[in-house]
Amino acid sequence: MNYASLKKTDVANGPGIRVSLFVSGCTHACKGCFNAVAWDFQYGQPFTDETMKEILDALAPEYIRGFSVLGGEPMEPQNTDTVLEIIRKVKQSYPQKDVWCYTGYEYEKDLLAREAAGDRNMTELLELIDVLVDGEFIEEKKNLRLAFRGSENQRLIDLKKTRLAGQVVCLE
């Protein structure tokens, strides 16, 4: 998997100061996407053990609240193996820090369907991620007043509460 960029102090993609990884590759091609350059799966540089070390080192300070993974598209089938490994290592090293994942896929329609079809990686990803921001960016629903998302159709899903309740629970 390639990645487009790594931000070690990001305040735009989740609460507090975060480390954010922007993966490469996306098939959604949303009109008005802020990161269209990352649609290409070959864009950026290869994710390596050194990149993983860089992420873990960047997460070490106490003032870093968590880790966000965006894109491109982290939930593209071509990316989920590596994204899962990354999130596993982040959670093992820093269980107290939250993990947010941004996806253009819809939780119920797309991700739960992949899980139901036997995609074990998807099951584990949905168990490890704390907050899932789902839904494609829709330019006609763009709203700059929304916290941590770009268009009104996108949801901030508390995955822990959602999986316990058996229905979608969004953050307030």
PDB file of C-alpha atoms in Angstrom:
ATOM      1  CA  MET A   1       0.000   0.000   0.000  1.00  0.00           C
ATOM      2  CA  ASN A   2       1.144   3.527  -0.720  1.00  0.00           C
ATOM      3  CA  TYR A   3       0.344   6.555   1.368  1.00  0.00           C
ATOM      4  CA  ALA A   4      -0.074  10.159   0.300  1.00  0.00           C
ATOM      5  CA  SER A   5       1.015  11.879   3.513  1.00  0.00           C
ATOM      6  CA  LEU A   6       1.541  11.594   7.249  1.00  0.00           C
ATOM      7  CA  LYS A   7       0.606  14.508   9.499  1.00  0.00           C
ATOM      8  CA  LYS A   8       2.127  14.303  12.965  1.00  0.00           C
ATOM      9  CA  THR A   9       0.088  17.148  14.478  1.00  0.00           C
ATOM     10  CA  ASP A  10      -3.365  17.320  12.895  1.00  0.00           C
ATOM     11  CA  VAL A  11      -6.353  19.089  14.473  1.00  0.00           C
ATOM     12  CA  ALA A  12      -8.809  18.787  11.558  1.00  0.00           C
ATOM     13  CA  ASN A  13      -9.553  15.052  11.469  1.00  0.00           C
ATOM     14  CA  GLY A  14     -10.864  14.223  14.917  1.00  0.00           C
ATOM     15  CA  PRO A  15     -10.788  15.798  18.373  1.00  0.00           C
ATOM     16  CA  GLY A  16      -7.574  17.031  19.945  1.00  0.00           C
ATOM     17  CA  ILE A  17      -4.131  16.818  18.423  1.00  0.00           C
ATOM     18  CA  ARG A  18      -3.787  13.692  16.312  1.00  0.00           C
ATOM     19  CA  VAL A  19      -1.481  11.795  14.029  1.00  0.00           C
ATOM     20  CA  SER A  20      -3.152  11.316  10.627  1.00  0.00           C
ATOM     21  CA  LEU A  21      -2.232   8.951   7.820  1.00  0.00           C
ATOM     22  CA  PHE A  22      -3.612   9.601   4.343  1.00  0.00           C
ATOM     23  CA  VAL A  23      -3.527   6.374   2.341  1.00  0.00           C
ATOM     24  CA  SER A  24      -3.405   6.277  -1.463  1.00  0.00           C
ATOM     25  CA  GLY A  25      -6.075   4.778  -3.659  1.00  0.00           C
ATOM     26  CA  CYS A  26      -9.776   5.529  -3.962  1.00  0.00           C
ATOM     27  CA  THR A  27     -12.428   4.413  -6.429  1.00  0.00           C
ATOM     28  CA  HIS A  28     -15.207   6.781  -5.249  1.00  0.00           C
ATOM     29  CA  ALA A  29     -13.943   9.819  -7.207  1.00  0.00           C
ATOM     30  CA  CYS A  30     -16.203  12.220  -5.307  1.00  0.00           C
ATOM     31  CA  LYS A  31     -16.818  15.500  -7.104  1.00  0.00           C
ATOM     32  CA  GLY A  32     -15.033  18.262  -5.174  1.00  0.00           C
ATOM     33  CA  CYS A  33     -12.803  15.885  -3.188  1.00  0.00           C
ATOM     34  CA  PHE A  34     -10.172  17.790  -1.185  1.00  0.00           C
ATOM     35  CA  ASN A  35      -7.568  15.070  -1.831  1.00  0.00           C
ATOM     36  CA  ALA A  36      -8.174  13.886  -5.404  1.00  0.00           C
ATOM     37  CA  VAL A  37      -4.437  13.426  -5.951  1.00  0.00           C
ATOM     38  CA  ALA A  38      -4.640  10.431  -3.576  1.00  0.00           C
ATOM     39  CA  TRP A  39      -7.166   8.559  -5.746  1.00  0.00           C
ATOM     40  CA  ASP A  40      -4.259   6.903  -7.563  1.00  0.00           C
ATOM     41  CA  PHE A  41      -3.163   3.734  -5.755  1.00  0.00           C
ATOM     42  CA  GLN A  42       0.432   4.390  -6.893  1.00  0.00           C
ATOM     43  CA  TYR A  43       0.525   7.971  -5.587  1.00  0.00           C
ATOM     44  CA  GLY A  44       2.879   8.865  -2.757  1.00  0.00           C
ATOM     45  CA  GLN A  45       5.313   6.425  -1.248  1.00  0.00           C
ATOM     46  CA  PRO A  46       5.219   2.822  -0.091  1.00  0.00           C
ATOM     47  CA  PHE A  47       4.158   2.202   3.501  1.00  0.00           C
ATOM     48  CA  THR A  48       7.144   0.562   5.226  1.00  0.00           C
ATOM     49  CA  ASP A  49       8.255  -0.584   8.676  1.00  0.00           C
ATOM     50  CA  GLU A  50       9.990   2.799   8.979  1.00  0.00           C
ATOM     51  CA  THR A  51       6.664   4.552   8.302  1.00  0.00           C
ATOM     52  CA  MET A  52       5.063   2.458  11.043  1.00  0.00           C
ATOM     53  CA  LYS A  53       7.841   3.418  13.455  1.00  0.00           C
ATOM     54  CA  GLU A  54       7.351   7.065  12.524  1.00  0.00           C
ATOM     55  CA  ILE A  55       3.626   6.807  13.355  1.00  0.00           C
ATOM     56  CA  LEU A  56       4.246   5.070  16.679  1.00  0.00           C
ATOM     57  CA  ASP A  57       6.922   7.616  17.646  1.00  0.00           C
ATOM     58  CA  ALA A  58       4.616  10.505  16.698  1.00  0.00           C
ATOM     59  CA  LEU A  59       1.840   9.034  18.884  1.00  0.00           C
ATOM     60  CA  ALA A  60       4.097   8.817  21.965  1.00  0.00           C
ATOM     61  CA  PRO A  61       3.614  12.293  23.465  1.00  0.00           C
ATOM     62  CA  GLU A  62       0.853  12.496  26.046  1.00  0.00           C
ATOM     63  CA  TYR A  63      -0.720  15.516  24.300  1.00  0.00           C
ATOM     64  CA  ILE A  64      -1.467  13.408  21.185  1.00  0.00           C
ATOM     65  CA  ARG A  65      -5.070  12.258  21.605  1.00  0.00           C
ATOM     66  CA  GLY A  66      -5.297   9.698  18.824  1.00  0.00           C
ATOM     67  CA  PHE A  67      -4.752   8.420  15.318  1.00  0.00           C
ATOM     68  CA  SER A  68      -6.824   9.094  12.201  1.00  0.00           C
ATOM     69  CA  VAL A  69      -6.637   7.235   8.905  1.00  0.00           C
ATOM     70  CA  LEU A  70      -8.062   8.825   5.776  1.00  0.00           C
ATOM     71  CA  GLY A  71      -7.392   8.827   2.109  1.00  0.00           C
ATOM     72  CA  GLY A  72      -7.679   8.131  -0.565  1.00  0.00           C
ATOM     73  CA  GLU A  73      -9.794   5.353   0.864  1.00  0.00           C
ATOM     74  CA  PRO A  74      -8.630   3.190   3.797  1.00  0.00           C
ATOM     75  CA  MET A  75     -11.471   0.697   3.241  1.00  0.00           C
ATOM     76  CA  GLU A  76     -10.629  -0.102  -0.373  1.00  0.00           C
ATOM     77  CA  PRO A  77     -10.094  -3.883  -0.493  1.00  0.00           C
ATOM     78  CA  GLN A  78      -6.539  -3.253  -1.770  1.00  0.00           C
ATOM     79  CA  ASN A  79      -5.770  -1.217   1.383  1.00  0.00           C
ATOM     80  CA  THR A  80      -7.501  -3.033   4.238  1.00  0.00           C
ATOM     81  CA  ASP A  81      -4.756  -5.610   4.942  1.00  0.00           C
ATOM     82  CA  THR A  82      -2.183  -2.892   5.580  1.00  0.00           C
ATOM     83  CA  VAL A  83      -4.638  -0.549   7.320  1.00  0.00           C
ATOM     84  CA  LEU A  84      -5.587  -3.371   9.688  1.00  0.00           C
ATOM     85  CA  GLU A  85      -1.927  -4.050  10.523  1.00  0.00           C
ATOM     86  CA  ILE A  86      -1.365  -0.353  11.198  1.00  0.00           C
ATOM     87  CA  ILE A  87      -4.389   0.000  13.474  1.00  0.00           C
ATOM     88  CA  ARG A  88      -3.511  -3.218  15.313  1.00  0.00           C
ATOM     89  CA  LYS A  89      -0.045  -1.872  16.110  1.00  0.00           C
ATOM     90  CA  VAL A  90      -1.408   1.527  17.140  1.00  0.00           C
ATOM     91  CA  LYS A  91      -3.946  -0.086  19.494  1.00  0.00           C
ATOM     92  CA  GLN A  92      -1.352  -2.493  20.928  1.00  0.00           C
ATOM     93  CA  SER A  93       1.106   0.324  21.589  1.00  0.00           C
ATOM     94  CA  TYR A  94      -1.376   2.995  22.698  1.00  0.00           C
ATOM     95  CA  PRO A  95      -4.656   1.424  23.869  1.00  0.00           C
ATOM     96  CA  GLN A  96      -5.650   4.690  25.559  1.00  0.00           C
ATOM     97  CA  LYS A  97      -5.620   6.647  22.277  1.00  0.00           C
ATOM     98  CA  ASP A  98      -8.645   6.642  19.993  1.00  0.00           C
ATOM     99  CA  VAL A  99      -8.649   5.646  16.329  1.00  0.00           C
ATOM    100  CA  TRP A 100     -10.796   7.424  13.766  1.00  0.00           C
ATOM    101  CA  CYS A 101     -11.257   6.161  10.212  1.00  0.00           C
ATOM    102  CA  TYR A 102     -12.728   8.133   7.322  1.00  0.00           C
ATOM    103  CA  THR A 103     -14.389   6.187   4.522  1.00  0.00           C
ATOM    104  CA  GLY A 104     -16.594   6.944   1.550  1.00  0.00           C
ATOM    105  CA  TYR A 105     -18.237   3.571   2.054  1.00  0.00           C
ATOM    106  CA  GLU A 106     -21.453   3.389   4.056  1.00  0.00           C
ATOM    107  CA  TYR A 107     -21.359   1.402   7.283  1.00  0.00           C
ATOM    108  CA  GLU A 108     -24.569  -0.623   6.903  1.00  0.00           C
ATOM    109  CA  LYS A 109     -24.703  -0.962   3.110  1.00  0.00           C
ATOM    110  CA  ASP A 110     -21.043  -1.623   2.358  1.00  0.00           C
ATOM    111  CA  LEU A 111     -18.910  -2.453   5.391  1.00  0.00           C
ATOM    112  CA  LEU A 112     -21.408  -4.673   7.224  1.00  0.00           C
ATOM    113  CA  ALA A 113     -22.090  -6.445   3.924  1.00  0.00           C
ATOM    114  CA  ARG A 114     -18.382  -7.212   3.554  1.00  0.00           C
ATOM    115  CA  GLU A 115     -18.284  -8.447   7.138  1.00  0.00           C
ATOM    116  CA  ALA A 116     -21.384 -10.623   6.568  1.00  0.00           C
ATOM    117  CA  ALA A 117     -19.737 -12.074   3.444  1.00  0.00           C
ATOM    118  CA  GLY A 118     -16.919 -13.380   5.633  1.00  0.00           C
ATOM    119  CA  ASP A 119     -14.340 -10.600   5.364  1.00  0.00           C
ATOM    120  CA  ARG A 120     -12.489 -11.188   8.652  1.00  0.00           C
ATOM    121  CA  ASN A 121     -10.308  -8.134   8.145  1.00  0.00           C
ATOM    122  CA  MET A 122     -13.442  -5.981   8.058  1.00  0.00           C
ATOM    123  CA  THR A 123     -14.704  -7.574  11.276  1.00  0.00           C
ATOM    124  CA  GLU A 124     -11.458  -6.797  13.062  1.00  0.00           C
ATOM    125  CA  LEU A 125     -11.234  -3.286  11.631  1.00  0.00           C
ATOM    126  CA  LEU A 126     -14.759  -2.492  12.825  1.00  0.00           C
ATOM    127  CA  GLU A 127     -13.866  -3.819  16.279  1.00  0.00           C
ATOM    128  CA  LEU A 128     -10.638  -1.782  16.534  1.00  0.00           C
ATOM    129  CA  ILE A 129     -11.840   1.570  15.144  1.00  0.00           C
ATOM    130  CA  ASP A 130     -13.427   3.875  17.715  1.00  0.00           C
ATOM    131  CA  VAL A 131     -15.096   6.359  15.357  1.00  0.00           C
ATOM    132  CA  LEU A 132     -15.997   5.749  11.728  1.00  0.00           C
ATOM    133  CA  VAL A 133     -16.770   8.754   9.552  1.00  0.00           C
ATOM    134  CA  ASP A 134     -18.764   7.198   6.721  1.00  0.00           C
ATOM    135  CA  GLY A 135     -20.274   8.230   3.414  1.00  0.00           C
ATOM    136  CA  GLU A 136     -18.953   9.781   0.260  1.00  0.00           C
ATOM    137  CA  PHE A 137     -18.295  13.502   0.153  1.00  0.00           C
ATOM    138  CA  ILE A 138     -21.231  15.090  -1.695  1.00  0.00           C
ATOM    139  CA  GLU A 139     -20.353  18.552  -2.942  1.00  0.00           C
ATOM    140  CA  GLU A 140     -24.008  19.651  -3.015  1.00  0.00           C
ATOM    141  CA  LYS A 141     -24.224  18.802   0.718  1.00  0.00           C
ATOM    142  CA  LYS A 142     -20.947  20.482   1.642  1.00  0.00           C
ATOM    143  CA  ASN A 143     -21.177  22.293   4.971  1.00  0.00           C
ATOM    144  CA  LEU A 144     -18.121  24.030   6.408  1.00  0.00           C
ATOM    145  CA  ARG A 145     -19.789  24.325   9.844  1.00  0.00           C
ATOM    146  CA  LEU A 146     -19.765  20.562  10.410  1.00  0.00           C
ATOM    147  CA  ALA A 147     -17.185  19.203  12.812  1.00  0.00           C
ATOM    148  CA  PHE A 148     -14.760  16.625  11.378  1.00  0.00           C
ATOM    149  CA  ARG A 149     -16.605  15.990   8.119  1.00  0.00           C
ATOM    150  CA  GLY A 150     -17.248  17.764   4.851  1.00  0.00           C
ATOM    151  CA  SER A 151     -20.841  17.049   3.819  1.00  0.00           C
ATOM    152  CA  GLU A 152     -24.134  16.655   5.660  1.00  0.00           C
ATOM    153  CA  ASN A 153     -24.639  13.010   4.655  1.00  0.00           C
ATOM    154  CA  GLN A 154     -21.485  11.900   6.463  1.00  0.00           C
ATOM    155  CA  ARG A 155     -21.859  10.485   9.968  1.00  0.00           C
ATOM    156  CA  LEU A 156     -19.559  10.254  12.983  1.00  0.00           C
ATOM    157  CA  ILE A 157     -20.350   6.713  14.108  1.00  0.00           C
ATOM    158  CA  ASP A 158     -19.296   5.574  17.575  1.00  0.00           C
ATOM    159  CA  LEU A 159     -18.409   2.017  16.554  1.00  0.00           C
ATOM    160  CA  LYS A 160     -18.060   0.639  20.106  1.00  0.00           C
ATOM    161  CA  LYS A 161     -21.585   1.762  21.075  1.00  0.00           C
ATOM    162  CA  THR A 162     -22.953   0.843  17.632  1.00  0.00           C
ATOM    163  CA  ARG A 163     -21.704  -2.742  17.821  1.00  0.00           C
ATOM    164  CA  LEU A 164     -23.019  -3.143  21.381  1.00  0.00           C
ATOM    165  CA  ALA A 165     -26.431  -1.674  20.524  1.00  0.00           C
ATOM    166  CA  GLY A 166     -26.803  -3.459  17.184  1.00  0.00           C
ATOM    167  CA  GLN A 167     -27.769  -0.156  15.563  1.00  0.00           C
ATOM    168  CA  VAL A 168     -25.911   2.965  14.507  1.00  0.00           C
ATOM    169  CA  VAL A 169     -25.030   5.323  17.357  1.00  0.00           C
ATOM    170  CA  CYS A 170     -23.601   8.645  16.201  1.00  0.00           C
ATOM    171  CA  LEU A 171     -21.528  11.067  18.241  1.00  0.00           C
ATOM    172  CA  GLU A 172     -23.406  14.127  19.433  1.00  0.00           C
TER     173      GLU A 172
END
